[in-house]
Amino acid sequence: MTATITAARAWLVDIPVETVRTDAMQSFLKQETIFVEVHTDDGASGLGYSYTIGTGGSAVLALLQDTLIPQLVGQDAEAVEAVWRTSYNATRSTAVGAVTSLALAAVDTALWDRRCRVAGLPLSVMAGGARTEVPVYDTEIGWLHLSIEDLVAGADKVVAAGAKGVKIKIGKPSPAEDAERLRAVRDAIGPHRDLMVDANQAFTLAEALRRTAPLEEVGALWFEEPLPADDVRGHERLAAHTSVAVAVGESMYSLGQFGEYLGRSAAGIVQPDVARVGGITPWLKVAHLAEAHNVQVCPHFLMELHVSLCGAIPNSRYLEYIPQLRTVTTEELTIVDGHALVPTTPGLGIAWDLDALDNLRVA
């Protein structure tokens, strides 16, 4: 069966951040959210999206409107892999890179949304159907600008609510200050909750090596983005040096990049982001590649979408809790005893408030 794409459009929405978010390298300014809607000759449609955290959204929109959207019309929406490859080939001069991957993701998620709606299936089942709930860890309580008192108060609150783990940003000028913050949070959450640590690519290899001892002392589950994402050799050396799993993925934009990390045992946890890796189609390939290497998947951000993909695969470990779509959706993620319930409605599982989105449209 075929379903010819008859129309497609793209637009840009700016969603304000729900709270102040800082790390060692940047601040989350706003969520520039790029939407793509596709319509097919059978009367079906799909709505997809990707995002930036403050800059570049107009560049993604321009690539969509100038190149990708016009060539969608006439293609078979059921042939999701073929459409992805055609779109990728049309952007060879700018791939692999963030702008191209973000644009591809907006198209690909729209096609998956339509595909699931036509089939009457939730994304989690359409993409695999491995589980119905996913453990949650909280990042919102661990931003770098927060005081130790705020970190502890936040950790107490989310653990009491059932969160299975918390993530703390590091990158203070003094390693001792980072270590003090981590010890305080470990004391607050106790020995039976997971503590994750994120440096947001702030360190050199020498500095990352120097900072592993405090992470091991507090029993950190993973050391996230310790080095620049293109330093595969550095991550490989660091992974061999410490018992703390090295976690990477949010700043990687292709299946091949993940393949290089996994092939060199440079990552103990992978964190693919649907938007940044180019959509659901390549995200699933990353997840299955990780499974072949006996590595778990803990996706970056986009919890409203990633909850369904975590439900699709057998090797998902955690879902990252950072609520960001509450102002533009009519339903929130359901969490019971520290586990996010995988949506069961057909499509991506996100209940968009279309009026709210329209009010925030900027281009």
mmCIF file of C-alpha atoms in Angstrom:
data_model
loop_
_atom_site.group_PDB
_atom_site.id
_atom_site.type_symbol
_atom_site.label_atom_id
_atom_site.label_comp_id
_atom_site.label_asym_id
_atom_site.label_seq_id
_atom_site.Cartn_x
_atom_site.Cartn_y
_atom_site.Cartn_z
ATOM 1 C CA MET A 1 0.000 0.000 0.000
ATOM 2 C CA THR A 2 1.236 3.481 -0.822
ATOM 3 C CA ALA A 3 0.248 6.896 0.485
ATOM 4 C CA THR A 4 1.407 9.807 -1.633
ATOM 5 C CA ILE A 5 2.421 12.986 0.155
ATOM 6 C CA THR A 6 0.236 15.749 -1.268
ATOM 7 C CA ALA A 7 1.250 18.657 0.957
ATOM 8 C CA ALA A 8 3.779 19.543 3.638
ATOM 9 C CA ARG A 9 4.630 22.673 5.589
ATOM 10 C CA ALA A 10 7.098 23.817 8.223
ATOM 11 C CA TRP A 11 6.997 26.552 10.826
ATOM 12 C CA LEU A 12 8.883 27.774 13.890
ATOM 13 C CA VAL A 13 7.589 28.196 17.446
ATOM 14 C CA ASP A 14 9.481 29.664 20.406
ATOM 15 C CA ILE A 15 8.598 27.938 23.676
ATOM 16 C CA PRO A 16 9.888 29.730 26.813
ATOM 17 C CA VAL A 17 11.985 27.643 29.194
ATOM 18 C CA GLU A 18 10.138 26.481 32.287
ATOM 19 C CA THR A 19 13.029 27.272 34.637
ATOM 20 C CA VAL A 20 16.564 28.683 34.580
ATOM 21 C CA ARG A 21 18.931 26.028 33.168
ATOM 22 C CA THR A 22 22.721 26.399 33.159
ATOM 23 C CA ASP A 23 25.662 24.082 32.694
ATOM 24 C CA ALA A 24 29.411 24.450 32.349
ATOM 25 C CA MET A 25 29.185 25.743 28.778
ATOM 26 C CA GLN A 26 25.867 27.495 28.161
ATOM 27 C CA SER A 27 22.358 28.427 29.241
ATOM 28 C CA PHE A 28 19.088 27.111 27.841
ATOM 29 C CA LEU A 29 17.607 30.333 26.426
ATOM 30 C CA LYS A 30 14.390 29.102 24.833
ATOM 31 C CA GLN A 31 13.179 26.077 22.934
ATOM 32 C CA GLU A 32 13.073 26.996 19.273
ATOM 33 C CA THR A 33 10.728 24.275 18.059
ATOM 34 C CA ILE A 34 10.521 23.488 14.361
ATOM 35 C CA PHE A 35 7.337 21.741 13.253
ATOM 36 C CA VAL A 36 6.603 19.834 10.057
ATOM 37 C CA GLU A 37 3.144 18.660 9.030
ATOM 38 C CA VAL A 38 2.565 16.229 6.165
ATOM 39 C CA HIS A 39 -0.691 15.285 4.405
ATOM 40 C CA THR A 40 -1.278 12.276 2.169
ATOM 41 C CA ASP A 41 -3.816 11.337 -0.497
ATOM 42 C CA ASP A 42 -5.600 8.929 1.843
ATOM 43 C CA GLY A 43 -6.647 11.827 4.084
ATOM 44 C CA ALA A 44 -4.108 11.075 6.816
ATOM 45 C CA SER A 45 -1.607 13.501 8.308
ATOM 46 C CA GLY A 46 1.304 13.594 10.713
ATOM 47 C CA LEU A 47 2.893 16.257 12.895
ATOM 48 C CA GLY A 48 6.597 16.108 13.736
ATOM 49 C CA TYR A 49 9.138 18.390 15.363
ATOM 50 C CA SER A 50 12.705 19.084 16.379
ATOM 51 C CA TYR A 51 14.305 21.840 18.432
ATOM 52 C CA THR A 52 17.229 24.012 19.417
ATOM 53 C CA ILE A 53 17.951 25.489 22.850
ATOM 54 C CA GLY A 54 18.083 29.068 21.685
ATOM 55 C CA THR A 55 19.849 29.618 18.363
ATOM 56 C CA GLY A 56 19.746 28.265 14.820
ATOM 57 C CA GLY A 57 16.047 27.581 14.515
ATOM 58 C CA SER A 58 15.631 29.915 11.566
ATOM 59 C CA ALA A 59 18.453 28.128 9.729
ATOM 60 C CA VAL A 60 16.716 24.778 10.218
ATOM 61 C CA LEU A 61 13.443 26.275 9.017
ATOM 62 C CA ALA A 62 15.121 27.721 5.925
ATOM 63 C CA LEU A 63 16.639 24.338 4.998
ATOM 64 C CA LEU A 64 13.219 22.747 5.329
ATOM 65 C CA GLN A 65 11.357 25.382 3.352
ATOM 66 C CA ASP A 66 13.987 25.829 0.635
ATOM 67 C CA THR A 67 15.032 22.205 0.088
ATOM 68 C CA LEU A 68 13.301 19.421 1.999
ATOM 69 C CA ILE A 69 9.612 20.385 2.005
ATOM 70 C CA PRO A 70 9.339 20.924 -1.789
ATOM 71 C CA GLN A 71 10.815 17.505 -2.578
ATOM 72 C CA LEU A 72 8.493 15.668 -0.160
ATOM 73 C CA VAL A 73 5.424 16.087 -2.351
ATOM 74 C CA GLY A 74 4.865 13.008 -4.477
ATOM 75 C CA GLN A 75 6.870 10.631 -2.273
ATOM 76 C CA ASP A 76 5.355 7.609 -0.538
ATOM 77 C CA ALA A 77 4.811 8.429 3.132
ATOM 78 C CA GLU A 78 4.700 4.724 3.993
ATOM 79 C CA ALA A 79 8.286 4.322 2.765
ATOM 80 C CA VAL A 80 9.767 6.125 5.764
ATOM 81 C CA GLU A 81 13.286 4.825 5.234
ATOM 82 C CA ALA A 82 13.263 5.819 1.547
ATOM 83 C CA VAL A 83 12.007 9.323 2.326
ATOM 84 C CA TRP A 84 14.696 9.735 4.987
ATOM 85 C CA ARG A 85 17.412 8.652 2.563
ATOM 86 C CA THR A 86 16.104 10.893 -0.227
ATOM 87 C CA SER A 87 16.015 13.836 2.154
ATOM 88 C CA TYR A 88 19.499 13.093 3.434
ATOM 89 C CA ASN A 89 20.871 12.834 -0.094
ATOM 90 C CA ALA A 90 19.345 16.210 -0.902
ATOM 91 C CA THR A 91 21.415 17.770 1.900
ATOM 92 C CA ARG A 92 24.780 16.126 1.238
ATOM 93 C CA SER A 93 26.551 19.480 1.124
ATOM 94 C CA THR A 94 25.579 20.222 4.750
ATOM 95 C CA ALA A 95 25.648 16.738 6.296
ATOM 96 C CA VAL A 96 26.707 15.509 8.792
ATOM 97 C CA GLY A 97 25.811 18.414 11.037
ATOM 98 C CA ALA A 98 23.342 19.813 13.510
ATOM 99 C CA VAL A 99 21.224 21.950 11.179
ATOM 100 C CA THR A 100 20.730 19.149 8.671
ATOM 101 C CA SER A 101 19.969 16.522 11.316
ATOM 102 C CA LEU A 102 17.449 18.792 13.032
ATOM 103 C CA ALA A 103 15.668 19.385 9.728
ATOM 104 C CA LEU A 104 15.640 15.678 8.866
ATOM 105 C CA ALA A 105 14.227 14.899 12.303
ATOM 106 C CA ALA A 106 11.256 17.225 11.877
ATOM 107 C CA VAL A 107 10.313 15.447 8.643
ATOM 108 C CA ASP A 108 10.966 11.946 9.953
ATOM 109 C CA THR A 109 8.952 12.371 13.160
ATOM 110 C CA ALA A 110 6.019 13.701 11.113
ATOM 111 C CA LEU A 111 6.098 10.584 8.931
ATOM 112 C CA TRP A 112 6.280 8.290 11.961
ATOM 113 C CA ASP A 113 3.376 10.146 13.591
ATOM 114 C CA ARG A 114 1.260 9.651 10.462
ATOM 115 C CA ARG A 115 2.355 6.025 10.136
ATOM 116 C CA CYS A 116 1.350 5.216 13.718
ATOM 117 C CA ARG A 117 -1.991 7.030 13.432
ATOM 118 C CA VAL A 118 -2.907 5.166 10.262
ATOM 119 C CA ALA A 119 -2.001 1.856 11.890
ATOM 120 C CA GLY A 120 -3.845 2.800 15.081
ATOM 121 C CA LEU A 121 -0.759 2.023 17.147
ATOM 122 C CA PRO A 122 1.357 3.965 19.653
ATOM 123 C CA LEU A 123 4.927 4.731 18.604
ATOM 124 C CA SER A 124 6.315 2.386 21.256
ATOM 125 C CA VAL A 125 4.543 -0.595 19.720
ATOM 126 C CA MET A 126 5.077 0.446 16.100
ATOM 127 C CA ALA A 127 8.822 0.736 16.734
ATOM 128 C CA GLY A 128 9.263 -2.444 18.763
ATOM 129 C CA GLY A 129 7.030 -2.809 21.807
ATOM 130 C CA ALA A 130 9.536 -3.845 24.477
ATOM 131 C CA ARG A 131 8.130 -2.344 27.680
ATOM 132 C CA THR A 132 5.291 -0.268 29.119
ATOM 133 C CA GLU A 133 7.165 1.878 31.663
ATOM 134 C CA VAL A 134 10.610 3.447 32.019
ATOM 135 C CA PRO A 135 12.523 4.558 35.156
ATOM 136 C CA VAL A 136 12.964 8.329 35.449
ATOM 137 C CA TYR A 137 15.897 10.394 36.639
ATOM 138 C CA ASP A 138 15.657 14.123 37.324
ATOM 139 C CA THR A 139 17.941 16.756 35.788
ATOM 140 C CA GLU A 140 15.931 19.838 36.736
ATOM 141 C CA ILE A 141 17.277 19.892 40.299
ATOM 142 C CA GLY A 142 20.960 19.774 39.311
ATOM 143 C CA TRP A 143 21.823 22.881 37.280
ATOM 144 C CA LEU A 144 25.243 24.432 37.775
ATOM 145 C CA HIS A 145 24.075 27.801 39.099
ATOM 146 C CA LEU A 146 22.200 26.237 42.035
ATOM 147 C CA SER A 147 23.667 26.396 45.535
ATOM 148 C CA ILE A 148 24.411 23.268 47.540
ATOM 149 C CA GLU A 149 21.365 24.029 49.669
ATOM 150 C CA ASP A 150 19.179 24.198 46.570
ATOM 151 C CA LEU A 151 20.672 20.998 45.180
ATOM 152 C CA VAL A 152 19.957 19.127 48.390
ATOM 153 C CA ALA A 153 16.433 20.521 48.705
ATOM 154 C CA GLY A 154 15.680 19.593 45.110
ATOM 155 C CA ALA A 155 17.127 16.114 45.514
ATOM 156 C CA ASP A 156 15.090 15.533 48.667
ATOM 157 C CA LYS A 157 11.925 16.595 46.850
ATOM 158 C CA VAL A 158 12.275 14.449 43.731
ATOM 159 C CA VAL A 159 13.469 11.356 45.597
ATOM 160 C CA ALA A 160 10.485 11.656 47.925
ATOM 161 C CA ALA A 161 8.313 11.794 44.793
ATOM 162 C CA GLY A 162 9.850 8.545 43.564
ATOM 163 C CA ALA A 163 12.613 9.525 41.133
ATOM 164 C CA LYS A 164 15.098 6.682 40.747
ATOM 165 C CA GLY A 165 18.056 8.997 40.190
ATOM 166 C CA VAL A 166 19.245 12.598 39.898
ATOM 167 C CA LYS A 167 21.779 14.293 37.657
ATOM 168 C CA ILE A 168 24.141 17.028 38.805
ATOM 169 C CA LYS A 169 26.060 19.375 36.517
ATOM 170 C CA ILE A 170 29.745 19.847 37.212
ATOM 171 C CA GLY A 171 32.340 22.276 35.887
ATOM 172 C CA LYS A 172 32.984 24.669 38.752
ATOM 173 C CA PRO A 173 36.465 26.257 38.594
ATOM 174 C CA SER A 174 37.509 24.237 41.623
ATOM 175 C CA PRO A 175 37.298 20.427 41.517
ATOM 176 C CA ALA A 176 36.871 20.554 45.277
ATOM 177 C CA GLU A 177 33.685 22.583 44.888
ATOM 178 C CA ASP A 178 32.250 20.070 42.440
ATOM 179 C CA ALA A 179 33.183 17.251 44.792
ATOM 180 C CA GLU A 180 31.511 18.987 47.748
ATOM 181 C CA ARG A 181 28.298 19.418 45.758
ATOM 182 C CA LEU A 182 28.283 15.774 44.735
ATOM 183 C CA ARG A 183 28.887 14.508 48.266
ATOM 184 C CA ALA A 184 26.027 16.638 49.569
ATOM 185 C CA VAL A 185 23.625 15.239 46.984
ATOM 186 C CA ARG A 186 24.754 11.657 47.600
ATOM 187 C CA ASP A 187 24.131 12.124 51.301
ATOM 188 C CA ALA A 188 20.677 13.515 50.511
ATOM 189 C CA ILE A 189 19.537 10.725 48.183
ATOM 190 C CA GLY A 190 21.141 7.865 50.064
ATOM 191 C CA PRO A 191 22.950 4.818 48.674
ATOM 192 C CA HIS A 192 20.068 3.253 46.772
ATOM 193 C CA ARG A 193 19.347 6.000 44.214
ATOM 194 C CA ASP A 194 21.469 6.642 41.162
ATOM 195 C CA LEU A 195 23.611 9.768 40.881
ATOM 196 C CA MET A 196 24.559 10.931 37.383
ATOM 197 C CA VAL A 197 27.178 13.596 36.606
ATOM 198 C CA ASP A 198 27.308 15.847 33.528
ATOM 199 C CA ALA A 199 30.209 18.090 32.431
ATOM 200 C CA ASN A 200 28.730 19.230 29.078
ATOM 201 C CA GLN A 201 32.043 18.824 27.223
ATOM 202 C CA ALA A 202 33.848 21.244 29.550
ATOM 203 C CA PHE A 203 37.099 19.356 30.215
ATOM 204 C CA THR A 204 40.329 18.315 28.587
ATOM 205 C CA LEU A 205 41.303 14.678 29.004
ATOM 206 C CA ALA A 206 43.838 15.603 31.681
ATOM 207 C CA GLU A 207 41.207 17.504 33.662
ATOM 208 C CA ALA A 208 38.595 14.792 33.253
ATOM 209 C CA LEU A 209 41.068 12.195 34.526
ATOM 210 C CA ARG A 210 41.800 14.408 37.529
ATOM 211 C CA ARG A 211 38.104 14.619 38.363
ATOM 212 C CA THR A 212 37.163 10.952 38.201
ATOM 213 C CA ALA A 213 38.156 10.086 41.767
ATOM 214 C CA PRO A 214 35.358 12.125 43.433
ATOM 215 C CA LEU A 215 32.865 10.584 40.996
ATOM 216 C CA GLU A 216 33.952 7.108 41.988
ATOM 217 C CA GLU A 217 33.774 8.053 45.672
ATOM 218 C CA VAL A 218 30.091 9.004 45.391
ATOM 219 C CA GLY A 219 29.285 5.992 43.214
ATOM 220 C CA ALA A 220 28.278 8.001 40.148
ATOM 221 C CA LEU A 221 26.416 5.908 37.592
ATOM 222 C CA TRP A 222 27.862 7.831 34.656
ATOM 223 C CA PHE A 223 30.171 10.697 33.656
ATOM 224 C CA GLU A 224 28.322 12.499 30.864
ATOM 225 C CA GLU A 225 30.040 14.429 28.068
ATOM 226 C CA PRO A 226 33.328 14.873 29.924
ATOM 227 C CA LEU A 227 35.163 15.960 26.740
ATOM 228 C CA PRO A 228 34.308 17.576 23.395
ATOM 229 C CA ALA A 229 32.172 15.155 21.406
ATOM 230 C CA ASP A 230 34.685 14.834 18.565
ATOM 231 C CA ASP A 231 37.435 13.609 20.915
ATOM 232 C CA VAL A 232 36.728 9.898 20.518
ATOM 233 C CA ARG A 233 40.257 8.893 21.492
ATOM 234 C CA GLY A 234 40.048 10.946 24.675
ATOM 235 C CA HIS A 235 36.772 9.296 25.669
ATOM 236 C CA GLU A 236 38.297 5.896 24.934
ATOM 237 C CA ARG A 237 41.223 6.590 27.247
ATOM 238 C CA LEU A 238 38.969 7.988 29.963
ATOM 239 C CA ALA A 239 36.618 4.985 29.779
ATOM 240 C CA ALA A 240 39.578 2.659 30.273
ATOM 241 C CA HIS A 241 40.727 4.667 33.304
ATOM 242 C CA THR A 242 37.554 4.793 35.421
ATOM 243 C CA SER A 243 34.858 2.471 36.704
ATOM 244 C CA VAL A 244 32.248 5.189 36.090
ATOM 245 C CA ALA A 245 30.489 4.691 32.749
ATOM 246 C CA VAL A 246 31.251 7.352 30.149
ATOM 247 C CA ALA A 247 28.005 8.645 28.638
ATOM 248 C CA VAL A 248 27.798 10.420 25.275
ATOM 249 C CA GLY A 249 25.324 11.110 22.506
ATOM 250 C CA GLU A 250 23.459 14.378 22.785
ATOM 251 C CA SER A 251 26.056 16.157 20.630
ATOM 252 C CA MET A 252 26.338 13.431 18.007
ATOM 253 C CA TYR A 253 24.534 13.727 14.698
ATOM 254 C CA SER A 254 24.875 10.439 12.841
ATOM 255 C CA LEU A 255 24.770 6.682 13.252
ATOM 256 C CA GLY A 256 28.417 6.529 12.190
ATOM 257 C CA GLN A 257 29.539 8.697 15.101
ATOM 258 C CA PHE A 258 27.855 6.355 17.562
ATOM 259 C CA GLY A 259 29.365 3.404 15.729
ATOM 260 C CA GLU A 260 32.866 4.785 16.202
ATOM 261 C CA TYR A 261 32.357 5.287 19.949
ATOM 262 C CA LEU A 262 30.844 1.855 20.453
ATOM 263 C CA GLY A 263 33.417 0.108 18.294
ATOM 264 C CA ARG A 264 36.215 1.606 20.394
ATOM 265 C CA SER A 265 34.560 0.973 23.785
ATOM 266 C CA ALA A 266 34.577 4.732 24.345
ATOM 267 C CA ALA A 267 31.030 4.851 25.748
ATOM 268 C CA GLY A 268 29.345 2.812 28.460
ATOM 269 C CA ILE A 269 26.007 4.611 28.053
ATOM 270 C CA VAL A 270 24.649 6.169 24.843
ATOM 271 C CA GLN A 271 22.268 9.123 24.874
ATOM 272 C CA PRO A 272 20.866 9.630 21.377
ATOM 273 C CA ASP A 273 18.549 12.591 20.865
ATOM 274 C CA VAL A 274 15.866 12.090 18.177
ATOM 275 C CA ALA A 275 16.185 15.669 16.958
ATOM 276 C CA ARG A 276 19.959 15.772 16.847
ATOM 277 C CA VAL A 277 20.530 12.373 15.269
ATOM 278 C CA GLY A 278 18.081 13.029 12.444
ATOM 279 C CA GLY A 279 14.815 11.451 13.539
ATOM 280 C CA ILE A 280 13.247 8.260 14.814
ATOM 281 C CA THR A 281 14.573 6.217 11.891
ATOM 282 C CA PRO A 282 18.284 6.702 12.760
ATOM 283 C CA TRP A 283 17.556 6.806 16.519
ATOM 284 C CA LEU A 284 16.328 3.239 16.406
ATOM 285 C CA LYS A 285 19.448 2.180 14.500
ATOM 286 C CA VAL A 286 21.608 3.723 17.227
ATOM 287 C CA ALA A 287 19.611 1.907 19.902
ATOM 288 C CA HIS A 288 19.923 -1.456 18.171
ATOM 289 C CA LEU A 289 23.626 -0.892 17.523
ATOM 290 C CA ALA A 290 24.074 -0.195 21.224
ATOM 291 C CA GLU A 291 22.196 -3.397 22.041
ATOM 292 C CA ALA A 292 24.616 -5.334 19.837
ATOM 293 C CA HIS A 293 27.453 -3.895 21.955
ATOM 294 C CA ASN A 294 25.613 -4.664 25.232
ATOM 295 C CA VAL A 295 25.312 -0.941 25.989
ATOM 296 C CA GLN A 296 22.232 0.731 27.484
ATOM 297 C CA VAL A 297 20.361 3.720 26.069
ATOM 298 C CA CYS A 298 19.399 6.770 28.151
ATOM 299 C CA PRO A 299 18.201 9.402 25.655
ATOM 300 C CA HIS A 300 18.878 13.103 25.984
ATOM 301 C CA PHE A 301 15.992 15.528 26.746
ATOM 302 C CA LEU A 302 12.683 15.357 24.784
ATOM 303 C CA MET A 303 11.104 13.155 27.427
ATOM 304 C CA GLU A 304 7.652 13.502 25.856
ATOM 305 C CA LEU A 305 8.905 11.739 22.708
ATOM 306 C CA HIS A 306 11.702 9.593 24.084
ATOM 307 C CA VAL A 307 9.410 7.851 26.576
ATOM 308 C CA SER A 308 7.791 6.014 23.660
ATOM 309 C CA LEU A 309 11.128 5.114 22.085
ATOM 310 C CA CYS A 310 12.439 3.848 25.423
ATOM 311 C CA GLY A 311 9.324 1.692 25.469
ATOM 312 C CA ALA A 312 10.157 0.364 22.003
ATOM 313 C CA ILE A 313 13.594 -1.079 22.787
ATOM 314 C CA PRO A 314 14.840 -3.658 25.296
ATOM 315 C CA ASN A 315 18.035 -1.828 26.306
ATOM 316 C CA SER A 316 16.684 1.487 27.580
ATOM 317 C CA ARG A 317 17.838 2.239 31.134
ATOM 318 C CA TYR A 318 16.459 5.660 32.036
ATOM 319 C CA LEU A 319 14.313 8.540 30.795
ATOM 320 C CA GLU A 320 15.585 12.058 31.524
ATOM 321 C CA TYR A 321 13.017 14.235 33.294
ATOM 322 C CA ILE A 322 13.112 17.817 32.002
ATOM 323 C CA PRO A 323 9.548 19.078 31.463
ATOM 324 C CA GLN A 324 9.431 21.657 28.687
ATOM 325 C CA LEU A 325 6.184 21.220 26.748
ATOM 326 C CA ARG A 326 3.586 21.774 29.465
ATOM 327 C CA THR A 327 2.558 25.163 28.061
ATOM 328 C CA VAL A 328 1.833 23.677 24.614
ATOM 329 C CA THR A 329 0.295 20.297 25.447
ATOM 330 C CA THR A 330 -3.010 19.254 26.993
ATOM 331 C CA GLU A 331 -1.649 16.188 28.808
ATOM 332 C CA GLU A 332 1.492 15.604 30.854
ATOM 333 C CA LEU A 333 3.775 12.615 31.124
ATOM 334 C CA THR A 334 2.325 10.164 33.629
ATOM 335 C CA ILE A 335 4.804 9.049 36.304
ATOM 336 C CA VAL A 336 3.992 6.355 38.850
ATOM 337 C CA ASP A 337 6.492 5.318 41.527
ATOM 338 C CA GLY A 338 9.412 6.824 39.633
ATOM 339 C CA HIS A 339 8.468 5.237 36.312
ATOM 340 C CA ALA A 340 7.105 7.063 33.273
ATOM 341 C CA LEU A 341 4.207 5.234 31.684
ATOM 342 C CA VAL A 342 4.609 4.749 27.947
ATOM 343 C CA PRO A 343 1.743 6.442 26.020
ATOM 344 C CA THR A 344 -0.821 4.122 24.458
ATOM 345 C CA THR A 345 -2.517 6.541 22.062
ATOM 346 C CA PRO A 346 -1.801 6.217 18.314
ATOM 347 C CA GLY A 347 0.965 8.495 17.054
ATOM 348 C CA LEU A 348 3.960 10.017 18.817
ATOM 349 C CA GLY A 349 2.076 10.113 22.117
ATOM 350 C CA ILE A 350 2.168 13.915 22.509
ATOM 351 C CA ALA A 351 -1.133 15.763 22.982
ATOM 352 C CA TRP A 352 -0.314 19.100 21.342
ATOM 353 C CA ASP A 353 -2.347 22.206 22.174
ATOM 354 C CA LEU A 354 -2.543 23.593 18.648
ATOM 355 C CA ASP A 355 -3.938 26.958 19.754
ATOM 356 C CA ALA A 356 -1.075 27.449 22.207
ATOM 357 C CA LEU A 357 1.440 26.543 19.510
ATOM 358 C CA ASP A 358 -0.136 28.997 17.100
ATOM 359 C CA ASN A 359 0.148 31.787 19.671
ATOM 360 C CA LEU A 360 3.903 31.154 19.984
ATOM 361 C CA ARG A 361 4.612 30.936 16.258
ATOM 362 C CA VAL A 362 7.417 33.242 15.125
ATOM 363 C CA ALA A 363 8.064 32.157 11.516
#
